[in-house]
Every structure is written in C-alpha cells, then in structure tokens.
Amino acid sequence: MTYFAAGHETVRNQIALSAGVVAFSMMAVNLFLATRPALVEPMVGGLDRVYELHKWIGISVIVLILIHTQLRFVQLEGVVAPGSLAETSVKVAEPAFYAMLILLLVSAVKRLPRLPYEIPYHIWRQSHRLVGVVFLALVFHQYFVKAPFTAADPVGWWLNMMAIIGVGSFLYTQFGAVLRRRAYRVTSVTKHVAATIVEAEPLGRGLSTRPGNFAFLSARRNGLREPHPFTVSGILPDGKIQFSIRGLGDYTRRLRDLLQEGDKLLLEGGYGQFSYLRGGDLQVWVAGGIGVTPFLAMADDLSPNEARQIVMVYCVRNRADAVGIERLEAAAARSANFTLHLFESDTAGRFDAAALLALVPFEMGRADLFFCGPGPMRTGLLDQLKAAGKTPAHVYFERFEFR
C-alpha cells in the first residue's frame, strides 16, 4: 500500500490510501471468485453471473488503481531500513501496480479499439494467470512495510486477511482445481451440419450434472487443452454425457476437426442455474440455433405426467439445422403438456414477438420465459414484448461470454 509521513496526511492522501486498500481487497475477492465457488453461484443466479460480477469488479479495480497511483504522496524515510526486505518490497510495488493495471485492462477489453480482431483467448487466459502472480508481489509489499498501520491495526488485520484469501484462491486455481476435474473417454463424435455432437463416458467418478448445466471441457490433444464452457446437451445412462458444440470460433472448429473417438477429456461441472425447475406452471422456451442445447437435456427430463404447461419454440433456418429435433419431438409425444414449434426462418421469415405470441396459447404476462440464443435476438425479442405490453413474468437466460 502507500504510506505517508506523520503530519502530512491530507484529504488527497487519504483518498489515495483508501483507494489502495479497497483495490487490494477487491483483487482478493476477484481471485476468490475465479475459483468458481459452489456456494456463491446459486446466490447470484449462476456461474455466468459470477463471471459478470468478476468482470465489473476488475473494471472497478482499474479505476481504484489509477486513483491510488495518481493521488498518492509517498514518504518512507525512516520507515524502512536500507537493504531490508521492506525496502525491496517498496521497489516491487511500483511496477507491480502498473503491471496489474495493464493486465486488468487486457482482461476487461475483449476487442482492441478500432481494430477488427479480438484479443486471442489464450492470451486473455494467460493474462488472468499473471494477475495472480502480480497480486503475490503486492502481498509481499503489504506484508513487509508496516506503515501507516501494523498487523495489529484493524486495517492491517483486514489486509492480511484479504492477502490470505487472495493467495489461497490463486494457488487453488493453479493447483487445487485439478481435484474437481473428472476424466472421460470420448465414445462418439458426430458431425451434424450445425454442431459437433460429442458423447463421453466417465473413467471413474463422473460429474454431478442436472438438465440445463454446463461444464468446462478440455481434451488431451494439441490445440484442445484449454478448458472451454459448453452446455450439457444430454445426460445419458451409465454416467455418460453429451455436448452439442457449434463451430463458432477457433477452438470449436479445431474440436470438430481434431477430436476423435477414444480421446481423453477432462471435465469440470456442472455449473449453472438455468433450469425449468425454477419456473412456474406456465413456461415458454425459446431456443435460437445452438441455443437448443440446454433444452435438449431439459426435454429429456420431462415425464408423461409433467404438470407444467410448456411451449417451446426452436428457431433455425431449416430443419436440417435443427440439432436434436428427434429428441424434442419424442418429448412432445411423451408429455401432453409439452408443445414444440419448429420455426424455420427460410420459410417463415424473421422470428419476432408477434410470431412468438401467435404460438403461445396462454397469457405471456403470466408465463416464465426461458431463452438461450444470440444476445441481440434476446434483447430484441424482450423489447418487442415490452412494447406490446406482453412482458413475461420472469425471464431466465445465461451469459456465456465469460470475458
């Protein structure tokens, strides 16, 4: 942190010092959130919301670091001994703060201004790891310089506690998270026109997943070792699991080209709170393209005696693009209260609120809307429903943009 000579503390100094204390604390909180804590996820509505919170805390830390570094007035003469660890920690602090600022900016900015391409995912991910390393340098600084407060002071006690939380969380993400991963073997890879359908069986203890969950997947194959989140599209007998993955980026295209039967996967999950069990008696499910994946597992879970009245609208260009359509049709045949509408834009035109309302036999204002698909499609649909005075009682969706 920053320290001031007695008698020279001003409002400016106090603001700078307070900004440093809060920034340090929020860094520790963000490192804790990076562990994907199971207790926090349901409190905020899902892991996607945890990552959203993580992002905005990081942006807040950027602002606080700028305040801290620009307003501070440093006076350490007589406080640290020359050649001591305290002096070394002071020398470490200056570059560490600016390194943290740069890393947080990289983490917060997905696309560079005025440039047509995004920061590659592997660079973004490594920048996240380095945030923890720089935090260790700041902890080193905070621990060895004992002014203007000592460990016995309330603020000193608080910072030491934050340091323990932050360092422990960082070490866990680097070394302890492996305990949560489960080994699987790929049993089949099906290249559907709109998705790569991967089925895998556990090699030992499998994941605990529910319909609507997602998991982080990595494969023991060059180019596929980085973990990426994918929705579980099927919970199969004998602990098997299915993913239906659209080739929307470099990783998913490589997965389609490289992944083979017999390959080993490492999975971590299940995460997420996107579940029809949270909804009421009247539900509308809207899937846009590959956004059908959580609904596949949820439809499989429906029993013939399902009491909820559920209308699902699956939006695709044509039937050939519809992933898992046979499973959805089987669920509709099995459960009298589940109605499926396949909306093919090649023949039906653009899907909008008017088209949705024409397919729903009950009052939308009394229903819960579950949506999975492109963000612009969701916001446009909700805006149109609101303009028509048909805003759903509740809206459930997940953000899979984790950066």
PDB file of N, CA and C in Angstrom, residues 12-59:
ATOM      1  N   ARG A  12      -6.292  14.353   0.094  1.00  0.00           N
ATOM      2  CA  ARG A  12      -5.798  13.669  -1.112  1.00  0.00           C
ATOM      3  C   ARG A  12      -5.098  12.365  -0.740  1.00  0.00           C
ATOM      4  N   ASN A  13      -4.248  12.428   0.307  1.00  0.00           N
ATOM      5  CA  ASN A  13      -3.555  11.222   0.755  1.00  0.00           C
ATOM      6  C   ASN A  13      -4.533  10.163   1.214  1.00  0.00           C
ATOM      7  N   GLN A  14      -5.538  10.588   1.970  1.00  0.00           N
ATOM      8  CA  GLN A  14      -6.500   9.648   2.500  1.00  0.00           C
ATOM      9  C   GLN A  14      -7.300   8.968   1.394  1.00  0.00           C
ATOM     10  N   ILE A  15      -7.657   9.733   0.356  1.00  0.00           N
ATOM     11  CA  ILE A  15      -8.374   9.148  -0.775  1.00  0.00           C
ATOM     12  C   ILE A  15      -7.504   8.109  -1.471  1.00  0.00           C
ATOM     13  N   ALA A  16      -6.225   8.467  -1.676  1.00  0.00           N
ATOM     14  CA  ALA A  16      -5.309   7.546  -2.345  1.00  0.00           C
ATOM     15  C   ALA A  16      -5.125   6.270  -1.537  1.00  0.00           C
ATOM     16  N   LEU A  17      -4.927   6.423  -0.237  1.00  0.00           N
ATOM     17  CA  LEU A  17      -4.730   5.259   0.621  1.00  0.00           C
ATOM     18  C   LEU A  17      -5.984   4.394   0.652  1.00  0.00           C
ATOM     19  N   SER A  18      -7.148   5.019   0.771  1.00  0.00           N
ATOM     20  CA  SER A  18      -8.404   4.270   0.789  1.00  0.00           C
ATOM     21  C   SER A  18      -8.618   3.524  -0.523  1.00  0.00           C
ATOM     22  N   ALA A  19      -8.290   4.186  -1.641  1.00  0.00           N
ATOM     23  CA  ALA A  19      -8.429   3.526  -2.937  1.00  0.00           C
ATOM     24  C   ALA A  19      -7.521   2.306  -3.018  1.00  0.00           C
ATOM     25  N   GLY A  20      -6.314   2.409  -2.474  1.00  0.00           N
ATOM     26  CA  GLY A  20      -5.398   1.275  -2.490  1.00  0.00           C
ATOM     27  C   GLY A  20      -5.906   0.122  -1.649  1.00  0.00           C
ATOM     28  N   VAL A  21      -6.442   0.425  -0.473  1.00  0.00           N
ATOM     29  CA  VAL A  21      -6.971  -0.622   0.412  1.00  0.00           C
ATOM     30  C   VAL A  21      -8.145  -1.331  -0.252  1.00  0.00           C
ATOM     31  N   VAL A  22      -9.058  -0.554  -0.828  1.00  0.00           N
ATOM     32  CA  VAL A  22     -10.236  -1.155  -1.466  1.00  0.00           C
ATOM     33  C   VAL A  22      -9.823  -1.960  -2.698  1.00  0.00           C
ATOM     34  N   ALA A  23      -8.884  -1.413  -3.494  1.00  0.00           N
ATOM     35  CA  ALA A  23      -8.431  -2.132  -4.688  1.00  0.00           C
ATOM     36  C   ALA A  23      -7.799  -3.464  -4.318  1.00  0.00           C
ATOM     37  N   PHE A  24      -6.953  -3.469  -3.297  1.00  0.00           N
ATOM     38  CA  PHE A  24      -6.299  -4.698  -2.842  1.00  0.00           C
ATOM     39  C   PHE A  24      -7.350  -5.720  -2.394  1.00  0.00           C
ATOM     40  N   SER A  25      -8.344  -5.246  -1.671  1.00  0.00           N
ATOM     41  CA  SER A  25      -9.395  -6.133  -1.179  1.00  0.00           C
ATOM     42  C   SER A  25     -10.214  -6.708  -2.328  1.00  0.00           C
ATOM     43  N   MET A  26     -10.528  -5.863  -3.309  1.00  0.00           N
ATOM     44  CA  MET A  26     -11.329  -6.330  -4.439  1.00  0.00           C
ATOM     45  C   MET A  26     -10.537  -7.291  -5.318  1.00  0.00           C
ATOM     46  N   MET A  27      -9.222  -7.100  -5.408  1.00  0.00           N
ATOM     47  CA  MET A  27      -8.398  -8.071  -6.136  1.00  0.00           C
ATOM     48  C   MET A  27      -8.502  -9.443  -5.479  1.00  0.00           C
ATOM     49  N   ALA A  28      -8.443  -9.456  -4.142  1.00  0.00           N
ATOM     50  CA  ALA A  28      -8.552 -10.730  -3.412  1.00  0.00           C
ATOM     51  C   ALA A  28      -9.913 -11.367  -3.647  1.00  0.00           C
ATOM     52  N   VAL A  29     -10.969 -10.551  -3.638  1.00  0.00           N
ATOM     53  CA  VAL A  29     -12.316 -11.073  -3.888  1.00  0.00           C
ATOM     54  C   VAL A  29     -12.404 -11.664  -5.290  1.00  0.00           C
ATOM     55  N   ASN A  30     -11.811 -10.991  -6.284  1.00  0.00           N
ATOM     56  CA  ASN A  30     -11.864 -11.494  -7.646  1.00  0.00           C
ATOM     57  C   ASN A  30     -11.099 -12.808  -7.809  1.00  0.00           C
ATOM     58  N   LEU A  31      -9.975 -12.923  -7.103  1.00  0.00           N
ATOM     59  CA  LEU A  31      -9.243 -14.185  -7.142  1.00  0.00           C
ATOM     60  C   LEU A  31     -10.073 -15.305  -6.516  1.00  0.00           C
ATOM     61  N   PHE A  32     -10.836 -14.958  -5.476  1.00  0.00           N
ATOM     62  CA  PHE A  32     -11.733 -15.943  -4.866  1.00  0.00           C
ATOM     63  C   PHE A  32     -12.835 -16.347  -5.838  1.00  0.00           C
ATOM     64  N   LEU A  33     -13.420 -15.377  -6.532  1.00  0.00           N
ATOM     65  CA  LEU A  33     -14.480 -15.693  -7.491  1.00  0.00           C
ATOM     66  C   LEU A  33     -13.952 -16.554  -8.638  1.00  0.00           C
ATOM     67  N   ALA A  34     -12.664 -16.415  -8.954  1.00  0.00           N
ATOM     68  CA  ALA A  34     -12.075 -17.214 -10.032  1.00  0.00           C
ATOM     69  C   ALA A  34     -11.994 -18.693  -9.688  1.00  0.00           C
ATOM     70  N   THR A  35     -12.164 -19.046  -8.410  1.00  0.00           N
ATOM     71  CA  THR A  35     -12.169 -20.462  -8.020  1.00  0.00           C
ATOM     72  C   THR A  35     -13.498 -21.134  -8.342  1.00  0.00           C
ATOM     73  N   ARG A  36     -14.469 -20.368  -8.855  1.00  0.00           N
ATOM     74  CA  ARG A  36     -15.814 -20.876  -9.144  1.00  0.00           C
ATOM     75  C   ARG A  36     -16.451 -21.471  -7.895  1.00  0.00           C
ATOM     76  N   PRO A  37     -16.581 -20.658  -6.847  1.00  0.00           N
ATOM     77  CA  PRO A  37     -17.095 -21.189  -5.572  1.00  0.00           C
ATOM     78  C   PRO A  37     -18.530 -21.672  -5.684  1.00  0.00           C
ATOM     79  N   ALA A  38     -18.748 -22.895  -5.243  1.00  0.00           N
ATOM     80  CA  ALA A  38     -20.067 -23.507  -5.370  1.00  0.00           C
ATOM     81  C   ALA A  38     -21.118 -22.782  -4.539  1.00  0.00           C
ATOM     82  N   LEU A  39     -20.735 -22.211  -3.406  1.00  0.00           N
ATOM     83  CA  LEU A  39     -21.700 -21.551  -2.544  1.00  0.00           C
ATOM     84  C   LEU A  39     -22.171 -20.221  -3.113  1.00  0.00           C
ATOM     85  N   VAL A  40     -21.305 -19.547  -3.868  1.00  0.00           N
ATOM     86  CA  VAL A  40     -21.646 -18.221  -4.383  1.00  0.00           C
ATOM     87  C   VAL A  40     -22.558 -18.322  -5.594  1.00  0.00           C
ATOM     88  N   GLU A  41     -22.358 -19.346  -6.420  1.00  0.00           N
ATOM     89  CA  GLU A  41     -23.092 -19.451  -7.683  1.00  0.00           C
ATOM     90  C   GLU A  41     -24.604 -19.344  -7.512  1.00  0.00           C
ATOM     91  N   PRO A  42     -25.244 -20.142  -6.639  1.00  0.00           N
ATOM     92  CA  PRO A  42     -26.708 -20.008  -6.505  1.00  0.00           C
ATOM     93  C   PRO A  42     -27.132 -18.685  -5.893  1.00  0.00           C
ATOM     94  N   MET A  43     -26.248 -18.042  -5.134  1.00  0.00           N
ATOM     95  CA  MET A  43     -26.596 -16.767  -4.507  1.00  0.00           C
ATOM     96  C   MET A  43     -26.774 -15.661  -5.532  1.00  0.00           C
ATOM     97  N   VAL A  44     -26.009 -15.709  -6.623  1.00  0.00           N
ATOM     98  CA  VAL A  44     -26.078 -14.643  -7.631  1.00  0.00           C
ATOM     99  C   VAL A  44     -26.795 -15.080  -8.903  1.00  0.00           C
ATOM    100  N   GLY A  45     -27.245 -16.350  -8.952  1.00  0.00           N
ATOM    101  CA  GLY A  45     -28.045 -16.793 -10.083  1.00  0.00           C
ATOM    102  C   GLY A  45     -27.309 -17.564 -11.149  1.00  0.00           C
ATOM    103  N   GLY A  46     -26.114 -18.072 -10.843  1.00  0.00           N
ATOM    104  CA  GLY A  46     -25.397 -18.885 -11.824  1.00  0.00           C
ATOM    105  C   GLY A  46     -23.962 -18.445 -11.994  1.00  0.00           C
ATOM    106  N   LEU A  47     -23.130 -19.345 -12.526  1.00  0.00           N
ATOM    107  CA  LEU A  47     -21.724 -19.030 -12.714  1.00  0.00           C
ATOM    108  C   LEU A  47     -21.519 -17.920 -13.729  1.00  0.00           C
ATOM    109  N   ASP A  48     -22.417 -17.807 -14.711  1.00  0.00           N
ATOM    110  CA  ASP A  48     -22.307 -16.715 -15.672  1.00  0.00           C
ATOM    111  C   ASP A  48     -22.424 -15.368 -14.973  1.00  0.00           C
ATOM    112  N   ARG A  49     -23.289 -15.282 -13.948  1.00  0.00           N
ATOM    113  CA  ARG A  49     -23.418 -14.029 -13.181  1.00  0.00           C
ATOM    114  C   ARG A  49     -22.194 -13.805 -12.295  1.00  0.00           C
ATOM    115  N   VAL A  50     -21.592 -14.907 -11.820  1.00  0.00           N
ATOM    116  CA  VAL A  50     -20.346 -14.775 -11.057  1.00  0.00           C
ATOM    117  C   VAL A  50     -19.274 -14.145 -11.935  1.00  0.00           C
ATOM    118  N   TYR A  51     -19.175 -14.581 -13.186  1.00  0.00           N
ATOM    119  CA  TYR A  51     -18.176 -14.023 -14.094  1.00  0.00           C
ATOM    120  C   TYR A  51     -18.508 -12.581 -14.471  1.00  0.00           C
ATOM    121  N   GLU A  52     -19.785 -12.285 -14.569  1.00  0.00           N
ATOM    122  CA  GLU A  52     -20.180 -10.892 -14.834  1.00  0.00           C
ATOM    123  C   GLU A  52     -19.751 -10.003 -13.672  1.00  0.00           C
ATOM    124  N   LEU A  53     -19.992 -10.465 -12.441  1.00  0.00           N
ATOM    125  CA  LEU A  53     -19.553  -9.739 -11.255  1.00  0.00           C
ATOM    126  C   LEU A  53     -18.039  -9.611 -11.233  1.00  0.00           C
ATOM    127  N   HIS A  54     -17.354 -10.704 -11.564  1.00  0.00           N
ATOM    128  CA  HIS A  54     -15.889 -10.725 -11.624  1.00  0.00           C
ATOM    129  C   HIS A  54     -15.375  -9.647 -12.582  1.00  0.00           C
ATOM    130  N   LYS A  55     -16.025  -9.532 -13.731  1.00  0.00           N
ATOM    131  CA  LYS A  55     -15.598  -8.550 -14.733  1.00  0.00           C
ATOM    132  C   LYS A  55     -15.747  -7.123 -14.214  1.00  0.00           C
ATOM    133  N   TRP A  56     -16.881  -6.819 -13.610  1.00  0.00           N
ATOM    134  CA  TRP A  56     -17.120  -5.447 -13.168  1.00  0.00           C
ATOM    135  C   TRP A  56     -16.275  -5.092 -11.945  1.00  0.00           C
ATOM    136  N   ILE A  57     -15.969  -6.068 -11.116  1.00  0.00           N
ATOM    137  CA  ILE A  57     -15.028  -5.807 -10.020  1.00  0.00           C
ATOM    138  C   ILE A  57     -13.666  -5.472 -10.596  1.00  0.00           C
ATOM    139  N   GLY A  58     -13.243  -6.209 -11.622  1.00  0.00           N
ATOM    140  CA  GLY A  58     -11.955  -5.923 -12.259  1.00  0.00           C
ATOM    141  C   GLY A  58     -11.905  -4.529 -12.838  1.00  0.00           C
ATOM    142  N   ILE A  59     -12.988  -4.096 -13.482  1.00  0.00           N
ATOM    143  CA  ILE A  59     -13.039  -2.736 -14.034  1.00  0.00           C
ATOM    144  C   ILE A  59     -12.969  -1.700 -12.909  1.00  0.00           C
TER     145      ILE A  59
END
